[in-house]
Amino acid sequence: MEILLYYAPITCSLAPYITLTEANAEFKVATVNLRKNQHKSAEYLKLNPKHKVPLLVVDGKPLSENVAIQLWISRNFPKAKILPNDPWQELQAISLLSWCSSGIHPFLSRLNSPVAVCELPDAGESIRKLATNHLFENYKIADDMLAGREYFFDNFTAPDAHFFWCFRRGLLFDLDLSGFANCSAHFERMKSRPSVQKLLAFEKSVQAEFAKAA
Ligand SMILES: N[C@@H](CCC(=O)N[C@@H](CS)C(=O)NCC(=O)O)C(=O)O
């Protein structure tokens, strides 16, 4: 089986990189330089007309969307337990993944590019303020969920990887997230996992390569 992950630094494609690594999967990475609009090339649009990463290509067949990709990894590497075994808990984990993807991510996108959601002049500051409020409401929910726990479930599972991205992206916007102590502890815990360290080293090397090509 040939597994190819389309990945771009800083983006939510880091989540499947982490879970594939946790699953000990043999996979290749195709790096996508968003600054150079590689995700809008004709070649990439054939694979993913939504021009987004991550994209997983398995034996030539493309699968988009983090939630679906995590489910695929879980089904194909059952020993890695990247989703909980218990059927109810598994659904709770899918619920968390969907929340990261559709409940949290859109506010991070607004912070990243306010002009993508409003054409009015000088709207940027207001969009950022409102997006931050919504984001903080969601971080608070996650913070409560993580109280007294190391991970969302008893062990590391896919939602930990996806939420790690959600929180890291907020930190990279220089938001003051010190009020979310449990999320911050989760973030540090995640950073100490070998899979995350591997991802961070890989990200650095890709960023250096992209900088050379700039
Ligand atoms: N719902 C998608 C969202 C993917 C997404 O928005 N990815 C961003 C990077 S974090 C992207 O590729 N943006 C490029 C674009 O929209 O053109 C998922 O969870 O996989």
mmCIF file of C-alpha atoms and ligand atoms in Angstrom:
data_model
loop_
_atom_site.group_PDB
_atom_site.id
_atom_site.type_symbol
_atom_site.label_atom_id
_atom_site.label_comp_id
_atom_site.label_asym_id
_atom_site.label_seq_id
_atom_site.Cartn_x
_atom_site.Cartn_y
_atom_site.Cartn_z
ATOM 1 C CA MET A 1 0.000 0.000 0.000
ATOM 2 C CA GLU A 2 1.382 3.426 -0.964
ATOM 3 C CA ILE A 3 0.466 6.274 1.345
ATOM 4 C CA LEU A 4 1.250 9.822 0.332
ATOM 5 C CA LEU A 5 0.397 12.794 2.546
ATOM 6 C CA TYR A 6 0.163 16.252 1.004
ATOM 7 C CA TYR A 7 1.403 18.558 3.706
ATOM 8 C CA ALA A 8 2.159 22.255 4.139
ATOM 9 C CA PRO A 9 4.056 23.717 7.137
ATOM 10 C CA ILE A 10 2.021 25.370 9.932
ATOM 11 C CA THR A 11 -1.248 24.002 8.532
ATOM 12 C CA CYS A 12 -3.674 21.445 9.904
ATOM 13 C CA SER A 13 -1.983 18.834 7.719
ATOM 14 C CA LEU A 14 0.321 18.366 10.707
ATOM 15 C CA ALA A 15 -2.447 16.365 12.419
ATOM 16 C CA PRO A 16 -2.376 13.363 10.042
ATOM 17 C CA TYR A 17 1.437 13.583 9.928
ATOM 18 C CA ILE A 18 1.394 13.031 13.693
ATOM 19 C CA THR A 19 -1.153 10.201 13.655
ATOM 20 C CA LEU A 20 0.486 8.385 10.730
ATOM 21 C CA THR A 21 3.732 8.575 12.702
ATOM 22 C CA GLU A 22 2.014 7.360 15.882
ATOM 23 C CA ALA A 23 0.588 4.476 13.838
ATOM 24 C CA ASN A 24 4.061 3.550 12.601
ATOM 25 C CA ALA A 25 2.748 3.815 9.063
ATOM 26 C CA GLU A 26 5.160 3.891 6.165
ATOM 27 C CA PHE A 27 4.235 7.041 4.323
ATOM 28 C CA LYS A 28 5.701 9.593 1.984
ATOM 29 C CA VAL A 29 5.129 13.318 2.153
ATOM 30 C CA ALA A 30 4.521 15.652 -0.761
ATOM 31 C CA THR A 31 5.212 19.177 0.443
ATOM 32 C CA VAL A 32 2.922 21.946 -0.747
ATOM 33 C CA ASN A 33 4.160 25.537 -0.809
ATOM 34 C CA LEU A 34 1.029 27.598 -0.186
ATOM 35 C CA ARG A 35 2.951 30.863 -0.663
ATOM 36 C CA LYS A 36 3.760 29.711 -4.182
ATOM 37 C CA ASN A 37 0.139 28.689 -4.718
ATOM 38 C CA GLN A 38 1.094 25.089 -5.369
ATOM 39 C CA HIS A 39 -2.287 24.079 -3.909
ATOM 40 C CA LYS A 40 -3.929 25.923 -6.792
ATOM 41 C CA SER A 41 -1.895 24.279 -9.539
ATOM 42 C CA ALA A 42 -3.857 22.343 -12.147
ATOM 43 C CA GLU A 43 -2.134 19.156 -11.005
ATOM 44 C CA TYR A 44 -3.147 19.609 -7.364
ATOM 45 C CA LEU A 45 -6.686 20.759 -8.187
ATOM 46 C CA LYS A 46 -7.199 17.481 -10.031
ATOM 47 C CA LEU A 47 -6.516 15.687 -6.759
ATOM 48 C CA ASN A 48 -8.328 18.156 -4.527
ATOM 49 C CA PRO A 49 -10.533 20.781 -6.203
ATOM 50 C CA LYS A 50 -10.997 22.383 -2.742
ATOM 51 C CA HIS A 51 -7.285 23.414 -2.887
ATOM 52 C CA LYS A 52 -6.724 22.402 0.716
ATOM 53 C CA VAL A 53 -4.267 20.346 2.688
ATOM 54 C CA PRO A 54 -4.187 17.768 4.130
ATOM 55 C CA LEU A 55 -4.802 15.315 1.364
ATOM 56 C CA LEU A 56 -4.035 11.640 1.684
ATOM 57 C CA VAL A 57 -3.458 9.655 -1.482
ATOM 58 C CA VAL A 58 -3.674 5.916 -0.953
ATOM 59 C CA ASP A 59 -2.610 3.769 -3.884
ATOM 60 C CA GLY A 60 -3.415 6.704 -6.153
ATOM 61 C CA LYS A 61 -6.830 7.438 -4.616
ATOM 62 C CA PRO A 62 -7.220 10.873 -2.952
ATOM 63 C CA LEU A 63 -8.963 11.374 0.383
ATOM 64 C CA SER A 64 -9.527 14.919 1.659
ATOM 65 C CA GLU A 65 -10.729 16.263 5.033
ATOM 66 C CA ASN A 66 -8.975 15.665 8.320
ATOM 67 C CA VAL A 67 -11.869 13.760 9.878
ATOM 68 C CA ALA A 68 -12.015 11.226 7.046
ATOM 69 C CA ILE A 69 -8.242 10.905 6.941
ATOM 70 C CA GLN A 70 -8.062 10.193 10.673
ATOM 71 C CA LEU A 71 -10.785 7.559 10.324
ATOM 72 C CA TRP A 72 -8.875 5.966 7.463
ATOM 73 C CA ILE A 73 -5.699 5.837 9.545
ATOM 74 C CA SER A 74 -7.592 4.383 12.482
ATOM 75 C CA ARG A 75 -9.215 1.656 10.354
ATOM 76 C CA ASN A 76 -6.014 0.715 8.594
ATOM 77 C CA PHE A 77 -3.760 0.724 11.642
ATOM 78 C CA PRO A 78 -6.078 -0.640 14.345
ATOM 79 C CA LYS A 79 -3.228 -1.634 16.664
ATOM 80 C CA ALA A 80 -2.193 2.009 17.016
ATOM 81 C CA LYS A 81 -5.565 2.835 18.645
ATOM 82 C CA ILE A 82 -5.590 6.349 17.293
ATOM 83 C CA LEU A 83 -9.329 6.311 17.999
ATOM 84 C CA PRO A 84 -10.720 4.731 21.185
ATOM 85 C CA ASN A 85 -11.871 1.084 20.945
ATOM 86 C CA ASP A 86 -15.121 1.600 22.803
ATOM 87 C CA PRO A 87 -17.823 2.440 20.184
ATOM 88 C CA TRP A 88 -19.339 5.310 22.201
ATOM 89 C CA GLN A 89 -15.941 6.801 22.930
ATOM 90 C CA GLU A 90 -15.018 6.382 19.273
ATOM 91 C CA LEU A 91 -18.039 8.523 18.358
ATOM 92 C CA GLN A 92 -17.022 11.074 20.994
ATOM 93 C CA ALA A 93 -13.594 11.207 19.362
ATOM 94 C CA ILE A 94 -15.138 11.733 15.906
ATOM 95 C CA SER A 95 -17.260 14.468 17.470
ATOM 96 C CA LEU A 96 -14.069 16.134 18.751
ATOM 97 C CA LEU A 97 -12.382 15.834 15.365
ATOM 98 C CA SER A 98 -15.411 17.392 13.647
ATOM 99 C CA TRP A 99 -15.430 20.180 16.214
ATOM 100 C CA CYS A 100 -11.742 20.956 15.586
ATOM 101 C CA SER A 101 -12.350 20.926 11.862
ATOM 102 C CA SER A 102 -15.655 22.796 11.602
ATOM 103 C CA GLY A 103 -16.100 24.518 14.989
ATOM 104 C CA ILE A 104 -12.614 25.862 15.725
ATOM 105 C CA HIS A 105 -10.697 25.929 12.448
ATOM 106 C CA PRO A 106 -12.959 28.521 10.719
ATOM 107 C CA PHE A 107 -12.125 31.131 13.374
ATOM 108 C CA LEU A 108 -8.413 30.491 12.896
ATOM 109 C CA SER A 109 -8.931 30.944 9.142
ATOM 110 C CA ARG A 110 -10.626 34.310 9.781
ATOM 111 C CA LEU A 111 -7.669 35.409 11.895
ATOM 112 C CA ASN A 112 -5.316 34.273 9.166
ATOM 113 C CA SER A 113 -7.134 36.078 6.387
ATOM 114 C CA PRO A 114 -9.893 38.523 7.388
ATOM 115 C CA VAL A 115 -10.075 39.772 3.779
ATOM 116 C CA ALA A 116 -11.288 36.337 2.688
ATOM 117 C CA VAL A 117 -14.555 36.833 4.589
ATOM 118 C CA CYS A 118 -15.279 40.567 4.282
ATOM 119 C CA GLU A 119 -14.672 43.124 1.540
ATOM 120 C CA LEU A 120 -15.499 46.195 3.625
ATOM 121 C CA PRO A 121 -12.539 48.500 4.150
ATOM 122 C CA ASP A 122 -11.050 48.522 7.660
ATOM 123 C CA ALA A 123 -13.042 45.448 8.716
ATOM 124 C CA GLY A 124 -9.924 43.467 9.615
ATOM 125 C CA GLU A 125 -9.704 44.556 13.234
ATOM 126 C CA SER A 126 -13.358 43.803 13.933
ATOM 127 C CA ILE A 127 -13.151 40.387 12.266
ATOM 128 C CA ARG A 128 -10.058 39.548 14.277
ATOM 129 C CA LYS A 129 -11.701 40.643 17.520
ATOM 130 C CA LEU A 130 -14.852 38.590 16.949
ATOM 131 C CA ALA A 131 -12.928 35.556 15.694
ATOM 132 C CA THR A 132 -10.721 35.712 18.803
ATOM 133 C CA ASN A 133 -13.818 35.841 21.053
ATOM 134 C CA HIS A 134 -15.279 32.748 19.366
ATOM 135 C CA LEU A 135 -11.933 31.021 19.479
ATOM 136 C CA PHE A 136 -11.549 31.696 23.191
ATOM 137 C CA GLU A 137 -15.026 30.346 23.864
ATOM 138 C CA ASN A 138 -13.950 27.109 22.185
ATOM 139 C CA TYR A 139 -10.577 26.977 23.941
ATOM 140 C CA LYS A 140 -12.425 27.336 27.259
ATOM 141 C CA ILE A 141 -14.610 24.324 26.409
ATOM 142 C CA ALA A 142 -11.483 22.318 25.566
ATOM 143 C CA ASP A 143 -9.793 23.583 28.727
ATOM 144 C CA ASP A 144 -12.695 22.255 30.822
ATOM 145 C CA MET A 145 -12.585 18.921 28.986
ATOM 146 C CA LEU A 146 -8.875 18.572 29.681
ATOM 147 C CA ALA A 147 -9.124 19.402 33.403
ATOM 148 C CA GLY A 148 -7.318 16.703 35.381
ATOM 149 C CA ARG A 149 -6.552 14.727 32.205
ATOM 150 C CA GLU A 150 -3.447 14.208 30.109
ATOM 151 C CA TYR A 151 -5.351 13.658 26.877
ATOM 152 C CA PHE A 152 -8.977 13.879 25.710
ATOM 153 C CA PHE A 153 -9.286 10.130 26.402
ATOM 154 C CA ASP A 154 -7.194 7.765 28.524
ATOM 155 C CA ASN A 155 -4.366 7.742 25.997
ATOM 156 C CA PHE A 156 -3.265 9.806 23.049
ATOM 157 C CA THR A 157 -5.821 9.669 20.234
ATOM 158 C CA ALA A 158 -6.362 11.551 16.958
ATOM 159 C CA PRO A 159 -8.305 14.465 18.544
ATOM 160 C CA ASP A 160 -5.188 15.270 20.589
ATOM 161 C CA ALA A 161 -3.259 15.769 17.346
ATOM 162 C CA HIS A 162 -5.978 17.874 15.773
ATOM 163 C CA PHE A 163 -6.519 20.030 18.854
ATOM 164 C CA PHE A 164 -2.747 20.432 19.199
ATOM 165 C CA TRP A 165 -2.860 22.142 15.805
ATOM 166 C CA CYS A 166 -5.870 24.297 16.807
ATOM 167 C CA PHE A 167 -4.076 25.559 19.905
ATOM 168 C CA ARG A 168 -0.664 25.941 18.256
ATOM 169 C CA ARG A 169 -2.173 28.015 15.446
ATOM 170 C CA GLY A 170 -3.641 30.382 18.048
ATOM 171 C CA LEU A 171 -0.221 30.679 19.719
ATOM 172 C CA LEU A 172 1.390 31.419 16.360
ATOM 173 C CA PHE A 173 -0.997 34.359 15.993
ATOM 174 C CA ASP A 174 0.564 35.667 19.199
ATOM 175 C CA LEU A 175 -2.711 35.427 21.098
ATOM 176 C CA ASP A 176 -2.324 35.401 24.857
ATOM 177 C CA LEU A 177 -3.518 31.878 25.663
ATOM 178 C CA SER A 178 -2.104 31.774 29.197
ATOM 179 C CA GLY A 179 -5.670 31.720 30.582
ATOM 180 C CA PHE A 180 -6.115 28.188 29.207
ATOM 181 C CA ALA A 181 -3.869 26.303 31.607
ATOM 182 C CA ASN A 182 -5.099 22.802 30.723
ATOM 183 C CA CYS A 183 -4.824 23.431 26.982
ATOM 184 C CA SER A 184 -1.320 24.834 27.550
ATOM 185 C CA ALA A 185 -0.315 21.752 29.555
ATOM 186 C CA HIS A 186 -1.793 19.516 26.836
ATOM 187 C CA PHE A 187 0.175 21.485 24.233
ATOM 188 C CA GLU A 188 3.463 20.976 26.125
ATOM 189 C CA ARG A 189 2.656 17.291 26.708
ATOM 190 C CA MET A 190 2.008 16.836 23.009
ATOM 191 C CA LYS A 191 5.274 18.569 22.143
ATOM 192 C CA SER A 192 7.174 15.979 24.156
ATOM 193 C CA ARG A 193 5.783 13.047 22.130
ATOM 194 C CA PRO A 194 8.325 11.625 19.651
ATOM 195 C CA SER A 195 5.754 11.852 16.836
ATOM 196 C CA VAL A 196 5.330 15.585 17.443
ATOM 197 C CA GLN A 197 9.067 16.145 17.759
ATOM 198 C CA LYS A 198 9.512 14.380 14.430
ATOM 199 C CA LEU A 199 6.815 16.580 12.893
ATOM 200 C CA LEU A 200 8.354 19.783 14.260
ATOM 201 C CA ALA A 201 11.808 18.851 12.937
ATOM 202 C CA PHE A 202 10.281 17.974 9.575
ATOM 203 C CA GLU A 203 8.367 21.256 9.494
ATOM 204 C CA LYS A 204 11.578 23.172 10.156
ATOM 205 C CA SER A 205 13.384 21.410 7.331
ATOM 206 C CA VAL A 206 10.529 22.096 4.878
ATOM 207 C CA GLN A 207 10.397 25.756 5.927
ATOM 208 C CA ALA A 208 14.153 26.055 5.338
ATOM 209 C CA GLU A 209 13.771 24.486 1.892
ATOM 210 C CA PHE A 210 10.899 26.827 1.012
ATOM 211 C CA ALA A 211 12.910 29.834 2.225
ATOM 212 C CA LYS A 212 15.774 28.835 -0.093
ATOM 213 C CA ALA A 213 13.356 28.602 -3.014
ATOM 214 C CA ALA A 214 11.702 31.955 -2.243
HETATM 215 N N1 LIG B 1 -11.985 21.028 6.531
HETATM 216 C C1 LIG B 1 -10.634 20.868 6.079
HETATM 217 C C2 LIG B 1 -9.919 22.178 6.204
HETATM 218 C C3 LIG B 1 -8.559 22.153 5.521
HETATM 219 C C4 LIG B 1 -7.978 23.548 5.400
HETATM 220 O O1 LIG B 1 -8.685 24.565 5.507
HETATM 221 N N2 LIG B 1 -6.663 23.626 5.178
HETATM 222 C C5 LIG B 1 -6.012 24.906 4.981
HETATM 223 C C6 LIG B 1 -4.696 24.937 5.744
HETATM 224 S S1 LIG B 1 -4.900 24.861 7.504
HETATM 225 C C7 LIG B 1 -5.682 25.088 3.517
HETATM 226 O O2 LIG B 1 -5.291 24.172 2.854
HETATM 227 N N3 LIG B 1 -5.843 26.325 3.006
HETATM 228 C C8 LIG B 1 -5.520 26.666 1.654
HETATM 229 C C9 LIG B 1 -6.719 27.224 0.913
HETATM 230 O O3 LIG B 1 -7.816 27.280 1.473
HETATM 231 O O4 LIG B 1 -6.547 27.592 -0.241
HETATM 232 C C10 LIG B 1 -9.963 19.776 6.916
HETATM 233 O O5 LIG B 1 -10.226 19.681 8.120
HETATM 234 O O6 LIG B 1 -9.173 18.997 6.344
#
